[in-house]
Tab-separated table of C-alpha atoms in Angstrom:
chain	number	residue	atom	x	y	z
U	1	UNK	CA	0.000	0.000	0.000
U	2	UNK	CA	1.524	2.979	-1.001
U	3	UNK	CA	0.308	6.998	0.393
U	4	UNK	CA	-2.074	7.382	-1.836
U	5	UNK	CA	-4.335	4.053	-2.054
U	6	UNK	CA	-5.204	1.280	-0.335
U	7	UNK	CA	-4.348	-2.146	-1.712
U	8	UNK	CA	-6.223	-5.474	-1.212
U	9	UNK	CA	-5.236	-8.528	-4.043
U	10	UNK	CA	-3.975	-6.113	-6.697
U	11	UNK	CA	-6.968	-4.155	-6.433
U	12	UNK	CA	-6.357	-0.540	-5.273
U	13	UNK	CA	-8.723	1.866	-3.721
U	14	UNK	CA	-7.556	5.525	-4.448
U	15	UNK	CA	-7.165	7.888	-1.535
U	16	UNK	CA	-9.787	9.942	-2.447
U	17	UNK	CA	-12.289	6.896	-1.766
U	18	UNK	CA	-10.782	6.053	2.275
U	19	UNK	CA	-12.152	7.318	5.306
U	20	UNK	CA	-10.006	8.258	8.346
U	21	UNK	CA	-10.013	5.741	11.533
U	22	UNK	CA	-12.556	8.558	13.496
U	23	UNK	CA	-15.467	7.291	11.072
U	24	UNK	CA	-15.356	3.914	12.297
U	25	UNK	CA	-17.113	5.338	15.306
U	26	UNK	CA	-20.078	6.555	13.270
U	27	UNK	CA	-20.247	3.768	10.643
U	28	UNK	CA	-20.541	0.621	13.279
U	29	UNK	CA	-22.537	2.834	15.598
U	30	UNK	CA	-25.450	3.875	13.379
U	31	UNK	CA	-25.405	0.190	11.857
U	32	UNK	CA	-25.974	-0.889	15.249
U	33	UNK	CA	-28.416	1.600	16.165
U	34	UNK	CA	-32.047	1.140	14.266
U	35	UNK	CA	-35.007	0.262	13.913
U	36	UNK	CA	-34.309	-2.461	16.426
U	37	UNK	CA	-34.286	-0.301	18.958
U	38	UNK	CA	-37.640	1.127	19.216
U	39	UNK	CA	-38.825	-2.078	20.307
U	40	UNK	CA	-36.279	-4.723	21.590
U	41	UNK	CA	-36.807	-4.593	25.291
U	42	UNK	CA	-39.745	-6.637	24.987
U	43	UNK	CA	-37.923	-9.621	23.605
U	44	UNK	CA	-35.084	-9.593	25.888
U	45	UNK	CA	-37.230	-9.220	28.957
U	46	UNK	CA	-39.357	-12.571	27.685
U	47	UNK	CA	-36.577	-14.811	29.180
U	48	UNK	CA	-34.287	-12.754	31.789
U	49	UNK	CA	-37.646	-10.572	32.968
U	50	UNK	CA	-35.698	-7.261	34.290
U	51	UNK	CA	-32.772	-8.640	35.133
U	52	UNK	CA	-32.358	-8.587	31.114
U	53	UNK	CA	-30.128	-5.270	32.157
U	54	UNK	CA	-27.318	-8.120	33.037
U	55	UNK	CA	-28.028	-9.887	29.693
U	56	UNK	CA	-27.325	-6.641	28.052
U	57	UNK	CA	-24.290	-6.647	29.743
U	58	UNK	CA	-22.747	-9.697	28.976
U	59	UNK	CA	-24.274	-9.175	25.009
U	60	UNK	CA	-21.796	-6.183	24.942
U	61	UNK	CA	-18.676	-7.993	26.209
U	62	UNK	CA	-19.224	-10.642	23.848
U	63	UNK	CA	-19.433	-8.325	20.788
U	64	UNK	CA	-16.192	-6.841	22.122
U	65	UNK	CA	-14.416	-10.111	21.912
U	66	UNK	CA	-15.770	-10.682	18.503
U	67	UNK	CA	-14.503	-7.458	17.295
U	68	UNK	CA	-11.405	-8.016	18.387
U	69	UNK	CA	-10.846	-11.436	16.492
U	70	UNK	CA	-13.286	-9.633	13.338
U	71	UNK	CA	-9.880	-7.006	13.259
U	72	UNK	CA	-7.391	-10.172	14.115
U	73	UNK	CA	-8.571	-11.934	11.271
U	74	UNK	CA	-8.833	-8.951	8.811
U	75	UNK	CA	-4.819	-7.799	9.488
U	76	UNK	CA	-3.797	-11.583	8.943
U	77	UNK	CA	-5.452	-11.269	5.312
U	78	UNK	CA	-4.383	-7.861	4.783
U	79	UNK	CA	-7.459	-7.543	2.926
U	80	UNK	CA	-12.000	-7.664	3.592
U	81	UNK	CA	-14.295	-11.140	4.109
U	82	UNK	CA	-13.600	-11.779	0.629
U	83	UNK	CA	-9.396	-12.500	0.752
U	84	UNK	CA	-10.223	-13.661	4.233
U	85	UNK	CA	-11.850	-16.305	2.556
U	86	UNK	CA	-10.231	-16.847	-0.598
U	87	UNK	CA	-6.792	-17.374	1.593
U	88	UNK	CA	-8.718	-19.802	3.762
U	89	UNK	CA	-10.898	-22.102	1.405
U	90	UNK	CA	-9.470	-20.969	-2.058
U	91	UNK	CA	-11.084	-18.973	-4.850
U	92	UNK	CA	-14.371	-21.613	-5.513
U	93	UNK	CA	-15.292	-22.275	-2.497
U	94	UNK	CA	-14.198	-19.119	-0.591
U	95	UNK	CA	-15.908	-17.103	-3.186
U	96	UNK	CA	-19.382	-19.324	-2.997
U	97	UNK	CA	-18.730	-18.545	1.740
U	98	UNK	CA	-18.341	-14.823	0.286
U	99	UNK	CA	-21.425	-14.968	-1.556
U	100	UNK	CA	-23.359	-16.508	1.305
U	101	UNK	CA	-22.384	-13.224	3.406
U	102	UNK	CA	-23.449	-10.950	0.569
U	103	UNK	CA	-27.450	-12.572	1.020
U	104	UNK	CA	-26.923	-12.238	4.484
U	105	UNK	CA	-26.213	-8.489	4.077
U	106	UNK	CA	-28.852	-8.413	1.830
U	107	UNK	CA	-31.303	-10.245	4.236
U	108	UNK	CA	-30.483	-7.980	7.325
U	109	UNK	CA	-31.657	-4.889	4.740
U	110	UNK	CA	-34.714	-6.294	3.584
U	111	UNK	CA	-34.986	-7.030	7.739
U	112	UNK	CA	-34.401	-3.037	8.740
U	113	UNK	CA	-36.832	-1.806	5.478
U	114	UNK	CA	-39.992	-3.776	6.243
U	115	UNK	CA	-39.889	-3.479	10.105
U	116	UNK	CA	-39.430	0.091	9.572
U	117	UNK	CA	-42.156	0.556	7.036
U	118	UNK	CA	-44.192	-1.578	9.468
U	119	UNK	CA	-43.941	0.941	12.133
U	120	UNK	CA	-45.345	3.673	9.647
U	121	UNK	CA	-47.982	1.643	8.790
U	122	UNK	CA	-49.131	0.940	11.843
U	123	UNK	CA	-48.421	4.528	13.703
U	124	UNK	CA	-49.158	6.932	10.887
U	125	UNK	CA	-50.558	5.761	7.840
U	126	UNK	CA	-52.773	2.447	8.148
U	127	UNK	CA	-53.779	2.750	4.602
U	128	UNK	CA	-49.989	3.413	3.106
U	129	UNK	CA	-49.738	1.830	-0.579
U	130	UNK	CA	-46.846	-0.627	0.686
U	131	UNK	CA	-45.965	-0.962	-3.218
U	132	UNK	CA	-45.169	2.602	-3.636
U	133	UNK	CA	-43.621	3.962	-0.514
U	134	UNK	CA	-40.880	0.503	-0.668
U	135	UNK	CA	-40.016	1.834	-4.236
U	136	UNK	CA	-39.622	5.287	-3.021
U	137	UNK	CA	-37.339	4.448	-0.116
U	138	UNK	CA	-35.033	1.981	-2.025
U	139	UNK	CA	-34.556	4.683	-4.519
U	140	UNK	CA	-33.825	7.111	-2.244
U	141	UNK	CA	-31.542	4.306	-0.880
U	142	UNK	CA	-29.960	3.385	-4.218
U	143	UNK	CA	-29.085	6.835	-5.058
U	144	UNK	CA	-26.881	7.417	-1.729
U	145	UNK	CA	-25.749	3.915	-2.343
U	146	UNK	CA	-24.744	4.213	-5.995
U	147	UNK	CA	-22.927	7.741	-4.634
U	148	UNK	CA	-20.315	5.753	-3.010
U	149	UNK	CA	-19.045	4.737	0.118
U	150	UNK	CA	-18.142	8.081	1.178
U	151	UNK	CA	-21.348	9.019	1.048
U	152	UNK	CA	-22.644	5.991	3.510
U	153	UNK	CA	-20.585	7.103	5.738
U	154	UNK	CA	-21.465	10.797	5.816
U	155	UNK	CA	-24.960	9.560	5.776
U	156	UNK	CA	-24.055	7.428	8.984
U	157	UNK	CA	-22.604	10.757	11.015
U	158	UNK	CA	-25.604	12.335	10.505
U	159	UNK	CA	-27.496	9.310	11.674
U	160	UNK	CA	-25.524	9.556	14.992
U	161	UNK	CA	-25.986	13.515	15.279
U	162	UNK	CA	-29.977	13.191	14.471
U	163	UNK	CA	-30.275	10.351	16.931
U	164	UNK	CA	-29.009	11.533	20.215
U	165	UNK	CA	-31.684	14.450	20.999
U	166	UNK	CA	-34.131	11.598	20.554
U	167	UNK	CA	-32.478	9.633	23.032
U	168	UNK	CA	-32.594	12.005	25.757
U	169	UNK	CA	-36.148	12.424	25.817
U	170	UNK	CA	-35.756	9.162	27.933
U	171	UNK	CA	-36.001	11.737	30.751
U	172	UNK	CA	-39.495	11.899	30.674
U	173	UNK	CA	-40.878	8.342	31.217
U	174	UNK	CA	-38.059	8.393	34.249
U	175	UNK	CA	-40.090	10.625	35.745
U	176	UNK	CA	-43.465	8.997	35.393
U	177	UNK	CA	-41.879	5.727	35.860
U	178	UNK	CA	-41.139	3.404	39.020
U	179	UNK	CA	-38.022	2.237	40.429
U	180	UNK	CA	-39.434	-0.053	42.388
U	181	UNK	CA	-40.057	-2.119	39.598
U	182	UNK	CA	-36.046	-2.934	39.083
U	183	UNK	CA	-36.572	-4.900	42.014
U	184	UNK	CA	-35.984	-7.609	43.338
U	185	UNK	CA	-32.627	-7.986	41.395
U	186	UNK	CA	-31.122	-10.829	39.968
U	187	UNK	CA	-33.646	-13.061	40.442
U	188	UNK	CA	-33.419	-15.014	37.269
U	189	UNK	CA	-31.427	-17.937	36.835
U	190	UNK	CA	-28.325	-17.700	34.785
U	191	UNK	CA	-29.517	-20.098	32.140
U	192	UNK	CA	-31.990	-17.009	31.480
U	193	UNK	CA	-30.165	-14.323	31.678
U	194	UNK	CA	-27.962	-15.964	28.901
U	195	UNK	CA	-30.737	-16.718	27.014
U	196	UNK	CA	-31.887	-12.375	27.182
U	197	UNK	CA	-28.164	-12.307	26.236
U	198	UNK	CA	-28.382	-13.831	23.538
U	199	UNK	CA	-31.339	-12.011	22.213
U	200	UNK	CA	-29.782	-9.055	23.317
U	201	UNK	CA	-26.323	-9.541	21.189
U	202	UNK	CA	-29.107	-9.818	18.345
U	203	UNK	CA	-29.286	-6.423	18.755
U	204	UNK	CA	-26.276	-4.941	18.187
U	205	UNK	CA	-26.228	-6.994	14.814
U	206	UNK	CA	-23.808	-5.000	12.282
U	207	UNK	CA	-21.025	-4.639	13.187
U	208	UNK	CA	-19.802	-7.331	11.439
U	209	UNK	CA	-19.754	-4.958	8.430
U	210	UNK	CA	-16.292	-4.101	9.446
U	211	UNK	CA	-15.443	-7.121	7.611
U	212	UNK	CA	-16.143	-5.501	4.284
U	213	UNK	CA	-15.759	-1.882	4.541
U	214	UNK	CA	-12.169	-2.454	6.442
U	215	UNK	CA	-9.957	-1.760	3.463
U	216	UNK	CA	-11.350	1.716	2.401
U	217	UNK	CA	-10.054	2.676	6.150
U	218	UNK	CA	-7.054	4.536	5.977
U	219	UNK	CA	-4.690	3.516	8.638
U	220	UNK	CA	-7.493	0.474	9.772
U	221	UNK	CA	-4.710	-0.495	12.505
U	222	UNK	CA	-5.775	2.951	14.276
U	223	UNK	CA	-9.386	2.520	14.282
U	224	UNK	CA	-9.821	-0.652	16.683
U	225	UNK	CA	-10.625	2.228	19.822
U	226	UNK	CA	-12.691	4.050	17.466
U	227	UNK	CA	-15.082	0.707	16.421
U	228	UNK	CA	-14.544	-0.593	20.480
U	229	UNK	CA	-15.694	2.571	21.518
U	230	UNK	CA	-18.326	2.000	19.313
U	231	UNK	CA	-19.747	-0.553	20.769
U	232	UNK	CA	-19.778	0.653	24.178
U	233	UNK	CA	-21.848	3.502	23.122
U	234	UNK	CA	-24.257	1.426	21.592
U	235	UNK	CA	-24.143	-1.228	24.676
U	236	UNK	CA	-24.838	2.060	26.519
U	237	UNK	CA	-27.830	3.703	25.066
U	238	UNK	CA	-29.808	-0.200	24.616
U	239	UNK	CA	-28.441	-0.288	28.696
U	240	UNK	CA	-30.414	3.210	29.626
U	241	UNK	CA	-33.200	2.759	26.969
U	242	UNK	CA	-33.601	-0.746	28.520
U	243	UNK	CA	-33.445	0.075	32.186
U	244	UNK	CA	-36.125	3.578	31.278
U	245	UNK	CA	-39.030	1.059	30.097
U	246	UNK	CA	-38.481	-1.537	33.010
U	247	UNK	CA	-38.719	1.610	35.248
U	248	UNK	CA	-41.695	2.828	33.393
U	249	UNK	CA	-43.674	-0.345	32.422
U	250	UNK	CA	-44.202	-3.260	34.798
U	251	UNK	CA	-43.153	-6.819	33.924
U	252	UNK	CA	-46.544	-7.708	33.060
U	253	UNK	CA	-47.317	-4.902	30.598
U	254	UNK	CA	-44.290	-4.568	28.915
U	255	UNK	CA	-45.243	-8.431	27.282
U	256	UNK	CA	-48.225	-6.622	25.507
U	257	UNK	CA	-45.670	-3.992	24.005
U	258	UNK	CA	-44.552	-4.144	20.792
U	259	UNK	CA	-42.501	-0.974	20.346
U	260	UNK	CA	-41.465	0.317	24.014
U	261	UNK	CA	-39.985	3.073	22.358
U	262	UNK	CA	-42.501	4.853	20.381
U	263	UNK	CA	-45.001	3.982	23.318
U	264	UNK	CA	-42.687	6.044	25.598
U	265	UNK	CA	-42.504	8.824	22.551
U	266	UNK	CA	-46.322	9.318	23.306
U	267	UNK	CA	-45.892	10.640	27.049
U	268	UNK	CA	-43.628	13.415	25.651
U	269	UNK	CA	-45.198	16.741	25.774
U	270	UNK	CA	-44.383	20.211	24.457
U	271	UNK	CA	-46.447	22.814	24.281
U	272	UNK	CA	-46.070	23.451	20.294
U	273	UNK	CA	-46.368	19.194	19.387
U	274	UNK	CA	-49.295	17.319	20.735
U	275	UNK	CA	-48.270	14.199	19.413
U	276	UNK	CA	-44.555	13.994	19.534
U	277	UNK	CA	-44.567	10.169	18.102
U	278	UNK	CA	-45.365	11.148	14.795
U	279	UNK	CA	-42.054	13.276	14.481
U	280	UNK	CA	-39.800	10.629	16.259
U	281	UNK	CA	-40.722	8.102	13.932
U	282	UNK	CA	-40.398	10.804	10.860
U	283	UNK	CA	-36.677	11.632	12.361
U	284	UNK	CA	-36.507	8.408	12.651
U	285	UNK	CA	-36.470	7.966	9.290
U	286	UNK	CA	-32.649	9.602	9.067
U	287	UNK	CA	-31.303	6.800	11.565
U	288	UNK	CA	-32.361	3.830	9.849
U	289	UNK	CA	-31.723	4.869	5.813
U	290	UNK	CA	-27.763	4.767	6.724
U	291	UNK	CA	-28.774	1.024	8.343
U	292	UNK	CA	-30.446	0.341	4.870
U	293	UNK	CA	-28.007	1.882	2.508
U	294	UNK	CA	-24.193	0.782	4.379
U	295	UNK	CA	-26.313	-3.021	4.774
U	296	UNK	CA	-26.558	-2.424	0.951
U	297	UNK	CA	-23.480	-1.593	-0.232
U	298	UNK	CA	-21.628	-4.296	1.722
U	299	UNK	CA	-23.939	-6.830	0.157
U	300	UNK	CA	-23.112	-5.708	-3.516
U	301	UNK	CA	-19.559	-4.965	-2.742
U	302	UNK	CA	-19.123	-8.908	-2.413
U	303	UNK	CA	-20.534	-9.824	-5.587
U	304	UNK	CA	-18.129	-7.201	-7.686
U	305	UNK	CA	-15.344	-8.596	-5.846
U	306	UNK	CA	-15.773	-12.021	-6.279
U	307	UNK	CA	-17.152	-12.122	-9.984
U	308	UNK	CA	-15.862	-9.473	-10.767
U	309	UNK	CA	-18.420	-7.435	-12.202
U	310	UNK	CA	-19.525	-3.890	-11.796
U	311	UNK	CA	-21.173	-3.040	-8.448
U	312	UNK	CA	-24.055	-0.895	-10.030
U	313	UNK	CA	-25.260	-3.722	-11.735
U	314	UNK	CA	-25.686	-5.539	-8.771
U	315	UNK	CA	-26.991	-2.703	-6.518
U	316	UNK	CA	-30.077	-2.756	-9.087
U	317	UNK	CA	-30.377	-6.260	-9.269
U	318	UNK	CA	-30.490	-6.071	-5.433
U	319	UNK	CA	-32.753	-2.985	-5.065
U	320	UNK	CA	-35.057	-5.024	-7.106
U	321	UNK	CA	-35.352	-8.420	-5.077
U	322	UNK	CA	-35.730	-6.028	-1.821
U	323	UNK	CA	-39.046	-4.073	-3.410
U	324	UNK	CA	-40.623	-7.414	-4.785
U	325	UNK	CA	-39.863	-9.427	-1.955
U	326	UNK	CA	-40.629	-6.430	0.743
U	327	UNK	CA	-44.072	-6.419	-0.531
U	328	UNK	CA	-44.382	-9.913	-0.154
U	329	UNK	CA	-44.455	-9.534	3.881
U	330	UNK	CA	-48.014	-7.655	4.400
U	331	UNK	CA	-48.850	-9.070	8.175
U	332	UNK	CA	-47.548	-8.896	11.411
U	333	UNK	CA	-46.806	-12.771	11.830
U	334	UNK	CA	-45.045	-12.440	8.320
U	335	UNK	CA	-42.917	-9.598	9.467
U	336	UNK	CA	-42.295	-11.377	12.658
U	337	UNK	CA	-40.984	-14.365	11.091
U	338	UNK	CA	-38.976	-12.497	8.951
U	339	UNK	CA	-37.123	-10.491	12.064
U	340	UNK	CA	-36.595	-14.449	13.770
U	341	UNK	CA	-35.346	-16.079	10.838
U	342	UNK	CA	-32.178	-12.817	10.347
U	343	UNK	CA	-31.665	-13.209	14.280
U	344	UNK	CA	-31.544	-16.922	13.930
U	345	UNK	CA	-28.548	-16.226	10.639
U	346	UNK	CA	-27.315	-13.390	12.403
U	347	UNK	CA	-26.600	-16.181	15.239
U	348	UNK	CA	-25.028	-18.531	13.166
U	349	UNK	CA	-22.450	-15.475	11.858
U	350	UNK	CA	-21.432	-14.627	14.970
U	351	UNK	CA	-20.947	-18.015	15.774
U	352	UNK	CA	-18.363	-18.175	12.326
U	353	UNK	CA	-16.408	-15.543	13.761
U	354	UNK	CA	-14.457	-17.434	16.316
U	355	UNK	CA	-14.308	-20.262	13.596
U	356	UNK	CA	-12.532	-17.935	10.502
U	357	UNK	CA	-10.271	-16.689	13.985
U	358	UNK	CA	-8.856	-19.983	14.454
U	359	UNK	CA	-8.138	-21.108	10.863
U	360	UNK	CA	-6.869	-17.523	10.431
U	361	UNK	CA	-4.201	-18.246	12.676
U	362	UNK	CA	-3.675	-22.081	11.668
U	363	UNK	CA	-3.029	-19.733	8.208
U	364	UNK	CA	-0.838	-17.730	9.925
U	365	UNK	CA	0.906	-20.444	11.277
U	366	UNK	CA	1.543	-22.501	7.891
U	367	UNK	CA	2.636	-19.975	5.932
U	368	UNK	CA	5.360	-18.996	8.257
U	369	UNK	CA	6.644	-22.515	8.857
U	370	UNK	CA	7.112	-22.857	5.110
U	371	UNK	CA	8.687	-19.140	4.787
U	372	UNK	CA	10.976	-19.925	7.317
């Protein structure tokens, strides 16, 4: 790699096209932040009741290891999932593993689009022509997409930036809320509380986008505090937004919620918006298109660099499954299944991480025994 590009295999990313390490911050934490958020409390309280605060927790520390190997196994293959891959199981079937992540990308956008719409739908406009307003996003999406990764990423700070006054109207459910519902604590066993963690580490699903976006990162070695740090934000705003609706709803109510979030957004009150819902979800709107459109990206990027083909070609391709099959999902039990079968892949990619970490260093290991 020479000062002005980044090299992976022979192919060279011009200088003009990297991001500094500081970006990492914005581009894991927006991917992590979403639509999953409005309403994931529910889910994790199912198994670890509100003690789930613990699964969060442990959820966090375990994304922390996994980032660690994620940047382990990317500096061994000086390269993204792709030459990670190819250096591991050869060109066929690396290239067919690479492939497999590129649907997964793909999945986990189709995931964020129709749960978002969903919300619309069901808060402002019950009568919404699904058809039109899934064409009009994913255009809006392939546009910023099609702009380059740059452009992601600038979407994703502003993501960030939009997202944080939102947060801190958490204040006002504290002070409707109960404390007294917090406790007892810790009165779950701990084959619950790792069952709410592993819903919970569901959550922060995206971050394994590091493993394609890593080469357009100049200096990547400097960004591992920027993506850890990261993390911990994003462990830390699910931690208070978690802790707010166990304090405002009881155990007992907050089964019956579907979105704890937007229900909170209702007790909000300022004297010049009487219902304050309607603009959290529009603002909302800003948090989850960088979700959509970095998602995107990383699941075309795979296909140009394994067939080597040109990545607007497949963007379309892709923006086309995702408005045909987005339409396909017009119910709630539909939508639901959809969100369990990504958490049950995302799963099974997390659980390939500490896999690729140990024949990344068997790798390691074998090529410098027949170098030396």
């Amino acid at each position: 790699m020479n000062k002005h590009s980044s090299s992976i295999e022979g192919l060279s990313i011009p200088e003009n096209l990297l991001i500094t390490p500081t970006y990492v911050f914005f581009l894991i934490h927006a991917m992590q932040v979403g639509v999953g958020i409005l309403g994931f409390e529910t889910y994790i309280a199912k198994y670890a009741g509100f003690d789930a605060w613990i699964s969060i927790l442990l959820g966090g520390l375990g994304i922390h290891v996994l980032l660690w190997m994620i940047y382990h196994i990317l500096q061994d293959s000086k390269g993204d999932i792709v030459s990670v891959h190819k250096n591991i199981f050869g060109k066929y079937l690396g290239g067919f593993f690479s492939l497999m992540f590129s649907l997964y990308f793909l999945l986990l956008t189709l995931t964020v689009l129709r749960s978002y719409i969903e919300v619309i739908e069901v808060w402002i406009f019950p009568e919404l022509q699904l058809w039109l307003f899934t064409f009009v996003f994913v255009l809006i999406v392939y546009y910023f997409v099609k702009s380059g990764f740059r452009v992601v990423t600038g979407l994703c700070l502003i993501s960030v930036i939009l997202a944080l006054p939102i947060l801190l109207l958490k204040f006002f459910p504290i002070l409707e809320g109960d404390v007294m519902n917090l406790y007892p604590t810790v009165d779950h066993s701990v084959g619950e509380i790792l069952r709410g963690t592993q819903k919970s580490v569901l959550s922060f699903l995206g971050f394994e986008l590091l493993l394609v976006f890593y080469p357009f990162i100049k200096n990547p070695h400097a960004s591992k505090s920027w993506a850890h740090f990261a993390v911990f934000f994003t462990v830390s705003i699910y931690l208070i937004t978690a802790i707010v609706s166990f304090v405002y709803f009881s155990e007992g109510q907050l089964q019956y919620v579907i979105w704890g979030t937007i229900t909170l957004w209702k007790i909000v009150e300022f004297p010049f918006i009487e219902r304050f819902e309607y603009i959290g979800i529009a603002m909302w709107f800003y948090v989850v298109l960088p979700n959509i459109a970095l998602a995107l990206w990383a699941a075309s990027r795979i296909p140009k660099r394994v067939l080597k083909i040109k990545q607007k070609y497949v963007l379309a391709l892709f923006s086309i499954i995702l408005i045909v099959v987005c339409c396909m999902f017009t119910d709630r039990q539909a939508i639901d299944k959809l969100n369990s079968v990504t958490s049950k892949i995302g799963l099974y990619v997390l659980l390939y991480i500490p896999v690729l970490f140990v024949l990344s260093k068997i790798m390691v290991k074998v090529r410098n025994r027949d170098e030396a």
